[in-house]
XYZ file of C-alpha atoms in Angstrom:
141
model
C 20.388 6.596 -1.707
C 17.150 6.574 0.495
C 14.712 3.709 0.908
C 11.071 3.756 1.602
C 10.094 1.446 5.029
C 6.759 0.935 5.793
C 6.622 0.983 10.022
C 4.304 0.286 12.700
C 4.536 -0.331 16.375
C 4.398 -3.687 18.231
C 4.148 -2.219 22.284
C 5.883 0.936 22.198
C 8.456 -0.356 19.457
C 8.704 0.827 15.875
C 8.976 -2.005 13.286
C 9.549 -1.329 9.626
C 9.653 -3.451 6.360
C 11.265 -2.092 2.704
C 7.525 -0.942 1.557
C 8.282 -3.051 -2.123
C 8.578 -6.167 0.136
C 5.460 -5.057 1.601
C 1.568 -6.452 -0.614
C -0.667 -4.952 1.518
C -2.439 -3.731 4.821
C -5.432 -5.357 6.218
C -7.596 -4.417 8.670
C -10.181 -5.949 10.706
C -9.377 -9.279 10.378
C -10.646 -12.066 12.320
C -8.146 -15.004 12.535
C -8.209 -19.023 12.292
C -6.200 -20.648 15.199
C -4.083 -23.266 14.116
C -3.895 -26.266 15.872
C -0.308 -27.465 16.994
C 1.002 -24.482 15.213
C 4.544 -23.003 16.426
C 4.044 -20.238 19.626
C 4.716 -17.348 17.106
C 1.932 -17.910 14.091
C -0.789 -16.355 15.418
C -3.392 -18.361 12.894
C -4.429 -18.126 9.235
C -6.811 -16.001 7.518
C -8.153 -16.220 3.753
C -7.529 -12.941 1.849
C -9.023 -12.983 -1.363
C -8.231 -16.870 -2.112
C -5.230 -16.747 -0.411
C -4.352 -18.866 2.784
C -1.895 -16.543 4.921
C -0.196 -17.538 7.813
C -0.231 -14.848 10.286
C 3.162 -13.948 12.286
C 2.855 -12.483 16.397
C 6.426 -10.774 16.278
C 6.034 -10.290 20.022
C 6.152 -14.208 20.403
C 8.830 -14.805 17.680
C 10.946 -12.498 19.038
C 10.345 -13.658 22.492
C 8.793 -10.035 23.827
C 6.386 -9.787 26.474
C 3.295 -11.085 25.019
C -0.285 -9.545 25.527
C -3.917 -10.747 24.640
C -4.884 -10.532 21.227
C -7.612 -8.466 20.599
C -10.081 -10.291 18.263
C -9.682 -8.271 15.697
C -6.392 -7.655 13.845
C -4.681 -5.681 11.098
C -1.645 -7.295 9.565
C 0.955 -6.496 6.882
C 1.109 -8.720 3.815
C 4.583 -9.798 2.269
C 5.072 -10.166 -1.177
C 5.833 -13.651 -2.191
C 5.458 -15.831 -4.738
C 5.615 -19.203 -2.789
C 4.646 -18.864 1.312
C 1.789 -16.409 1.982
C 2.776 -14.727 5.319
C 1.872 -11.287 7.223
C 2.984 -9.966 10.536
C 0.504 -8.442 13.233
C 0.881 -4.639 13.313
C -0.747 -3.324 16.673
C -0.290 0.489 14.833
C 0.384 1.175 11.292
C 3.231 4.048 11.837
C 4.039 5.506 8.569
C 5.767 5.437 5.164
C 9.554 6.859 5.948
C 12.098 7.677 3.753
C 15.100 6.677 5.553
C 19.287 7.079 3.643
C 21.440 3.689 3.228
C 23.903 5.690 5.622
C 21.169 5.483 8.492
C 21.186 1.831 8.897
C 22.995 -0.272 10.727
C 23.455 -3.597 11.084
C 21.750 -5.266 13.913
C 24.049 -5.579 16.445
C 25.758 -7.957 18.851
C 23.147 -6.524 21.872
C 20.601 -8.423 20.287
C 19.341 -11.885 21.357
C 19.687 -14.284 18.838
C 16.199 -15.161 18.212
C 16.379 -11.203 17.470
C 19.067 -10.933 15.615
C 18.233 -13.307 13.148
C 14.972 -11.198 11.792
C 15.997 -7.882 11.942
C 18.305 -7.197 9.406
C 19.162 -2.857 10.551
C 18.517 -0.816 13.133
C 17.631 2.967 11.726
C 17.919 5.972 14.418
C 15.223 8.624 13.140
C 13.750 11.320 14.848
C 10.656 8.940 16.039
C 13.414 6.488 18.101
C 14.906 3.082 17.306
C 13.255 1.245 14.083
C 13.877 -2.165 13.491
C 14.252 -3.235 10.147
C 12.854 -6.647 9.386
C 14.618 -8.907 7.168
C 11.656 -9.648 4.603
C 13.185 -13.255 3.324
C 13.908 -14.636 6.648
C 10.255 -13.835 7.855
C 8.834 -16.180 4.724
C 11.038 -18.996 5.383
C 10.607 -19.135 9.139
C 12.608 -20.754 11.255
C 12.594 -23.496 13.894
């Protein structure tokens, strides 16, 4: 059976999220710092009545981080309590991608890592990591 990701790059990696766990794409979004937030949440922004806390994977996953530009597009999760997105420097594309092709995330990972991506898919574009949707909305310490 094949399932569709929708991916995007953080730096030169691909990130991808089950595209029915995925509400929407926004672009051009200005955020809200939060004050004595957590490192990774990058701020807030209000889409359409919504307050959505805004997720820097490059700081929750402990990457090399780089200045924000001061405009941003993010990816919406579906949820029906938390209201969260993650920063997506490039919206990638909408793959198709069989149950066969993913693999756990492995051992190699750090654990900070680990704990968010739930595969690892080998396509013909490289390495995606597969984000585990659920973990993402109820954060972490």
């Amino acid at each position: 059976m094949n399932r569709e990701f929708l991916t995007w790059y953080v730096g030169e990696q691909i990130y991808g999220l089950e595209l029915h766990r995925c509400k929407e794409v926004e672009k051009n979004l200005r955020l809200t710092p939060v004050p004595n937030a957590k490192t990774y949440i990058a701020g807030i922004v209000n889409l359409r009545g919504d307050v959505v806390t805004v997720i820097d994977l490059r700081q929750l996953l402990r990457k090399q981080t780089i200045e924000r530009p001061e405009r941003l597009q993010i990816i919406r999760l579906k949820s029906t309590g938390t209201q969260v997105a993650v920063i997506a420097e490039k919206i990638d594309d909408i793959l198709s991608i069989a149950d066969e092709s993913l693999e756990p995330a492995g051992a190699h990972m750090e654990e900070q890592e680990g704990y968010y991506i739930q595969y690892v898919a080998i396509t013909k574009k490289g390495p995606i990591l597969i984000l585990n949707s659920e973990r993402l909305l109820a954060g972490r310490n």
